[in-house]
Tab-separated table of C-alpha atoms and ligand atoms in Angstrom:
chain	number	residue	atom	x	y	z
A	38	MET	CA	-23.406	101.269	-77.944
A	39	GLU	CA	-21.368	98.557	-79.607
A	40	LYS	CA	-20.282	95.391	-77.801
A	41	ARG	CA	-16.579	94.620	-78.207
A	42	GLN	CA	-14.236	91.976	-76.776
A	43	GLN	CA	-14.851	90.120	-73.511
A	44	ILE	CA	-12.622	91.599	-70.804
A	45	TYR	CA	-13.551	89.463	-67.810
A	46	GLU	CA	-15.437	86.322	-66.896
A	47	GLY	CA	-16.530	85.816	-63.308
A	48	LYS	CA	-18.582	83.112	-61.646
A	49	ALA	CA	-21.977	84.541	-62.579
A	50	LYS	CA	-21.276	87.264	-65.156
A	51	LYS	CA	-19.180	88.162	-68.172
A	52	VAL	CA	-18.042	91.703	-68.879
A	53	TYR	CA	-17.494	93.132	-72.360
A	54	ALA	CA	-15.771	96.300	-73.510
A	55	THR	CA	-17.765	98.749	-75.636
A	56	ASP	CA	-16.827	101.396	-78.183
A	57	ASP	CA	-16.886	103.911	-75.292
A	58	GLU	CA	-14.153	103.512	-72.666
A	59	ASN	CA	-16.476	104.794	-69.916
A	60	PHE	CA	-18.987	101.970	-70.308
A	61	VAL	CA	-18.975	98.173	-70.243
A	62	ILE	CA	-21.662	95.572	-70.876
A	63	VAL	CA	-22.356	92.906	-68.246
A	64	SER	CA	-23.902	89.621	-69.312
A	65	TYR	CA	-25.537	87.485	-66.624
A	66	LYS	CA	-25.032	83.698	-66.758
A	67	ASP	CA	-27.158	80.874	-65.374
A	68	ASP	CA	-24.037	79.443	-63.682
A	69	ALA	CA	-24.070	79.263	-59.907
A	70	THR	CA	-21.303	78.570	-57.421
A	71	ALA	CA	-21.387	78.285	-53.650
A	72	LEU	CA	-19.304	77.145	-50.694
A	73	ASP	CA	-16.238	79.099	-51.781
A	74	GLY	CA	-16.484	77.746	-55.343
A	75	LEU	CA	-16.634	74.071	-54.304
A	76	LYS	CA	-20.240	73.662	-55.387
A	77	LYS	CA	-21.028	74.376	-59.024
A	78	GLY	CA	-24.239	74.180	-60.988
A	79	THR	CA	-26.675	76.031	-63.158
A	80	ILE	CA	-29.975	77.588	-62.248
A	81	ALA	CA	-32.143	77.770	-65.382
A	82	GLY	CA	-33.360	81.308	-66.053
A	83	LYS	CA	-31.249	82.846	-63.274
A	84	GLY	CA	-29.222	85.139	-65.557
A	85	ALA	CA	-32.278	86.915	-66.902
A	86	ILE	CA	-33.945	87.139	-63.487
A	87	ASN	CA	-30.842	88.571	-61.790
A	88	ASN	CA	-30.261	91.030	-64.629
A	89	ARG	CA	-33.819	92.364	-64.612
A	90	MET	CA	-34.165	92.409	-60.823
A	91	THR	CA	-30.799	94.139	-60.334
A	92	ASN	CA	-31.674	96.825	-62.857
A	93	PHE	CA	-35.092	97.440	-61.323
A	94	LEU	CA	-33.545	97.790	-57.853
A	95	MET	CA	-30.697	99.999	-59.078
A	96	ARG	CA	-33.286	102.362	-60.579
A	97	LEU	CA	-35.277	102.348	-57.340
A	98	LEU	CA	-32.115	103.164	-55.401
A	99	GLU	CA	-31.158	105.970	-57.804
A	100	LYS	CA	-34.612	107.496	-57.220
A	101	ASN	CA	-33.843	107.373	-53.517
A	102	GLY	CA	-30.516	109.171	-53.856
A	103	VAL	CA	-28.093	106.242	-54.080
A	104	PRO	CA	-25.637	106.642	-56.995
A	105	THR	CA	-25.208	103.429	-59.001
A	106	HIS	CA	-23.339	102.156	-62.047
A	107	PHE	CA	-26.590	101.396	-63.917
A	108	VAL	CA	-26.995	102.888	-67.409
A	109	GLU	CA	-29.309	100.859	-69.660
A	110	GLU	CA	-30.796	97.375	-69.925
A	111	LEU	CA	-30.079	95.975	-73.396
A	112	ASN	CA	-31.966	92.695	-73.256
A	113	ASP	CA	-32.900	89.866	-70.857
A	114	ARG	CA	-29.314	89.154	-69.888
A	115	GLU	CA	-27.258	92.193	-70.827
A	116	THR	CA	-26.915	95.654	-69.340
A	117	VAL	CA	-24.734	98.684	-69.992
A	118	VAL	CA	-23.069	99.945	-66.809
A	119	LYS	CA	-20.522	102.628	-66.053
A	120	LYS	CA	-16.999	101.262	-66.021
A	121	VAL	CA	-15.663	101.193	-62.456
A	122	SER	CA	-12.748	99.746	-60.596
A	123	ILE	CA	-14.304	97.597	-57.919
A	124	VAL	CA	-13.371	98.451	-54.323
A	125	PRO	CA	-12.219	94.991	-53.172
A	126	LEU	CA	-14.636	94.799	-50.248
A	127	GLU	CA	-17.783	92.739	-49.945
A	128	VAL	CA	-20.094	94.856	-47.827
A	129	ILE	CA	-22.585	92.726	-45.912
A	130	ILE	CA	-25.617	94.144	-44.146
A	131	ARG	CA	-27.745	91.960	-41.884
A	132	ASN	CA	-31.189	92.539	-40.415
A	133	VAL	CA	-31.710	88.984	-39.137
A	134	SER	CA	-29.192	86.285	-38.158
A	135	ALA	CA	-28.458	83.708	-40.874
A	136	GLY	CA	-25.671	81.965	-42.754
A	137	SER	CA	-22.097	82.617	-41.682
A	138	PHE	CA	-23.209	84.994	-38.909
A	139	ALA	CA	-25.281	82.297	-37.214
A	140	LYS	CA	-22.435	79.811	-37.627
A	141	ARG	CA	-19.667	82.154	-36.425
A	142	PHE	CA	-21.489	83.211	-33.272
A	143	GLY	CA	-23.227	79.901	-32.567
A	144	VAL	CA	-26.760	81.252	-32.720
A	145	GLU	CA	-29.855	80.109	-34.566
A	146	GLU	CA	-31.041	81.741	-37.775
A	147	GLY	CA	-33.954	84.151	-37.554
A	148	ILE	CA	-32.952	86.430	-34.660
A	149	VAL	CA	-34.260	89.882	-35.607
A	150	PHE	CA	-31.714	92.588	-34.777
A	151	ASP	CA	-32.725	95.918	-33.187
A	152	SER	CA	-30.487	97.649	-35.733
A	153	PRO	CA	-28.725	96.323	-38.815
A	154	THR	CA	-25.100	95.124	-38.694
A	155	ILE	CA	-22.385	95.762	-41.249
A	156	GLU	CA	-19.251	93.803	-42.000
A	157	PHE	CA	-16.615	93.718	-44.717
A	158	SER	CA	-14.859	90.838	-46.425
A	159	TYR	CA	-11.701	91.366	-48.418
A	160	LYS	CA	-12.519	90.315	-52.010
A	161	ASN	CA	-9.693	87.864	-52.656
A	162	ASP	CA	-10.413	84.342	-53.916
A	163	GLU	CA	-6.985	82.922	-52.951
A	164	LEU	CA	-7.467	84.107	-49.379
A	165	HIS	CA	-11.132	82.978	-49.402
A	166	ASP	CA	-12.535	86.484	-48.807
A	167	PRO	CA	-11.407	86.948	-45.169
A	168	LEU	CA	-13.327	89.223	-42.817
A	169	MET	CA	-11.744	92.675	-42.722
A	170	ASN	CA	-12.569	95.587	-40.427
A	171	SER	CA	-12.354	99.218	-41.493
A	172	TYR	CA	-8.941	99.713	-39.826
A	173	HIS	CA	-7.532	96.775	-41.805
A	174	ALA	CA	-8.979	98.201	-45.013
A	175	ILE	CA	-7.422	101.619	-44.345
A	176	ALA	CA	-4.054	100.091	-43.344
A	177	LEU	CA	-3.944	98.046	-46.557
A	178	LYS	CA	-5.067	101.063	-48.601
A	179	VAL	CA	-8.107	99.188	-49.869
A	180	ALA	CA	-10.010	102.450	-49.247
A	181	THR	CA	-9.563	105.689	-47.325
A	182	ARG	CA	-11.325	106.438	-44.050
A	183	GLU	CA	-13.610	108.871	-45.878
A	184	GLU	CA	-14.430	106.312	-48.581
A	185	ILE	CA	-15.266	103.681	-45.949
A	186	GLU	CA	-17.544	106.100	-44.108
A	187	TYR	CA	-19.294	106.981	-47.371
A	188	ILE	CA	-19.649	103.308	-48.363
A	189	LYS	CA	-21.134	102.526	-44.932
A	190	SER	CA	-23.665	105.350	-45.187
A	191	LEU	CA	-24.705	104.241	-48.689
A	192	ALA	CA	-24.997	100.599	-47.602
A	193	PHE	CA	-27.318	101.473	-44.697
A	194	LYS	CA	-29.355	103.695	-47.018
A	195	VAL	CA	-29.665	100.797	-49.495
A	196	ASN	CA	-30.875	98.621	-46.622
A	197	GLU	CA	-33.594	101.079	-45.609
A	198	VAL	CA	-34.886	101.413	-49.175
A	199	LEU	CA	-34.764	97.691	-49.981
A	200	LYS	CA	-36.128	96.475	-46.627
A	201	GLU	CA	-39.226	98.623	-47.028
A	202	TYR	CA	-39.640	97.759	-50.706
A	203	PHE	CA	-39.388	93.989	-50.213
A	204	LEU	CA	-41.700	94.055	-47.202
A	205	SER	CA	-44.325	95.631	-49.479
A	206	LEU	CA	-43.999	92.440	-51.579
A	207	GLY	CA	-44.393	90.191	-48.554
A	208	VAL	CA	-40.673	89.423	-48.381
A	209	LYS	CA	-38.269	89.891	-45.465
A	210	LEU	CA	-34.805	91.112	-46.416
A	211	ILE	CA	-32.618	89.040	-44.087
A	212	ASP	CA	-29.146	90.051	-45.292
A	213	PHE	CA	-27.300	90.956	-48.487
A	214	LYS	CA	-23.917	91.706	-50.014
A	215	LEU	CA	-23.041	94.884	-51.898
A	216	GLU	CA	-20.020	95.909	-53.936
A	217	PHE	CA	-18.990	99.452	-54.706
A	218	GLY	CA	-16.913	100.783	-57.582
A	219	LYS	CA	-14.943	103.910	-58.383
A	220	LEU	CA	-15.471	105.883	-61.569
A	221	ALA	CA	-12.450	107.343	-63.373
A	222	ASP	CA	-12.846	110.579	-61.369
A	223	GLY	CA	-12.883	108.706	-58.044
A	224	THR	CA	-16.641	108.946	-57.445
A	225	ILE	CA	-17.949	105.932	-55.550
A	226	VAL	CA	-21.101	104.246	-56.876
A	227	LEU	CA	-23.018	101.084	-56.062
A	228	ALA	CA	-21.991	98.338	-58.522
A	229	ASP	CA	-22.357	94.579	-59.114
A	230	GLU	CA	-25.791	93.021	-58.570
A	231	ILE	CA	-28.700	92.813	-56.136
A	232	SER	CA	-30.499	89.518	-56.640
A	233	PRO	CA	-31.449	86.212	-55.005
A	234	ASP	CA	-27.751	85.292	-55.500
A	235	THR	CA	-26.618	88.099	-53.208
A	236	CYS	CA	-29.560	88.604	-50.829
A	237	ARG	CA	-31.408	86.346	-48.422
A	238	PHE	CA	-35.158	86.661	-48.936
A	239	TRP	CA	-37.688	84.948	-46.652
A	240	ASP	CA	-41.421	84.937	-47.258
A	241	ALA	CA	-42.906	87.279	-44.642
A	242	GLU	CA	-45.701	84.855	-43.701
A	243	THR	CA	-44.041	81.445	-43.831
A	244	ASN	CA	-40.291	82.237	-43.657
A	245	GLU	CA	-39.854	80.074	-46.764
A	246	LYS	CA	-36.448	80.731	-48.338
A	247	LEU	CA	-36.662	82.453	-51.731
A	248	ASP	CA	-32.968	82.769	-52.554
A	249	LYS	CA	-29.706	81.006	-53.299
A	250	ASP	CA	-29.707	79.188	-49.946
A	251	ARG	CA	-31.953	76.628	-51.679
A	252	PHE	CA	-28.991	75.893	-54.008
A	253	ARG	CA	-26.287	76.148	-51.319
A	254	ARG	CA	-28.182	73.747	-49.045
A	255	ASP	CA	-29.577	71.356	-51.701
A	256	MET	CA	-33.137	72.153	-50.647
A	257	GLY	CA	-34.687	71.777	-54.110
A	258	GLY	CA	-37.101	74.269	-55.623
A	259	VAL	CA	-34.217	76.537	-56.624
A	260	GLU	CA	-35.611	77.708	-59.986
A	261	ASP	CA	-39.074	78.150	-58.461
A	262	ALA	CA	-37.679	80.381	-55.716
A	263	TYR	CA	-35.984	82.668	-58.259
A	264	LYS	CA	-39.176	82.718	-60.355
A	265	GLU	CA	-41.266	83.527	-57.287
A	266	MET	CA	-39.041	86.527	-56.497
A	267	MET	CA	-39.308	87.614	-60.136
A	268	HIS	CA	-43.129	87.465	-59.916
A	269	ARG	CA	-43.204	89.403	-56.642
A	270	VAL	CA	-41.152	92.206	-58.232
A	271	PHE	CA	-42.632	92.282	-61.750
A	272	GLY	CA	-46.102	90.807	-61.149
B	14	UDP	N1	-23.045	86.815	-50.060
B	14	UDP	C1	-22.737	86.987	-51.402
B	14	UDP	N2	-21.503	86.594	-51.852
B	14	UDP	C2	-20.564	86.059	-51.041
B	14	UDP	C3	-20.874	85.886	-49.688
B	14	UDP	C4	-22.129	86.269	-49.229
B	14	UDP	O1	-23.533	87.493	-52.169
B	14	UDP	O2	-19.461	85.731	-51.512
B	14	UDP	C5	-24.366	87.238	-49.551
B	14	UDP	C6	-25.257	86.053	-49.204
B	14	UDP	O3	-26.117	85.731	-50.264
B	14	UDP	C7	-26.042	86.570	-48.023
B	14	UDP	C8	-25.136	87.614	-47.380
B	14	UDP	O4	-24.175	87.961	-48.368
B	14	UDP	O5	-27.219	87.228	-48.482
B	14	UDP	C9	-24.450	87.131	-46.131
B	14	UDP	O6	-23.776	85.927	-46.430
B	14	UDP	P1	-23.010	85.107	-45.277
B	14	UDP	O7	-21.880	85.921	-44.774
B	14	UDP	O8	-24.008	84.638	-44.285
B	14	UDP	O9	-22.311	83.921	-46.037
B	14	UDP	P2	-22.857	82.518	-46.549
B	14	UDP	O10	-23.584	81.878	-45.414
B	14	UDP	O11	-23.712	82.843	-47.733
B	14	UDP	O12	-21.586	81.810	-46.923
């Protein structure tokens, strides 16, 4: 597959066209943003770690019946994926209270839920990704009722697979964000990334944070946390 012109540059990735209209190449950057874009920085080695970890997890999910956009890893930073139009919803699953959930409801972090929660944010930078429930999404034609139900079932399935997998590495999956995309024929697949940028990971023994919260909260040890997650996954 031949890499052609850049078609998009986001906060953490660039996307390139290829010689086949059904595929694009994503290229992961070391750039990091947080706090609604206010905080900017770089995390050395992050691009390669997020690329490799995402691809490993996408393959694991495919094996467990979750359709994804993954096609082929090209090198440390670049991967061929199916071209999708992203459903403009950030789908957030939580197993344990943290982050904006803890803040919104005035509770401490670390409360283990009896069953996972799901919420949607409308992907819109100007509006700062407002919370959106399924009725809002249907009213605004962001997705149909059937698509929302399907996305919800896939998201909970992803949670079951990933929760069990990470626990086997001594890591608690606290919460994470997913994005879904539509292929040309309307099929919905899991897209975007699954990495320490988009998941909260706590060490199962010590509750040490092994994710982007170390960057968001200026805790130090950011690169080491990403490297530690890389070692847990790839040995
Ligand atoms: N998340 C993300 N992108 C976003 C917002 C959240 O990947 O734009 C992830 C985040 O890493 C965490 C989960 O979604 O694993 C829940 O995030 P939360 O709503 O608590 O927001 P935050 O506290 O990160 O602002």
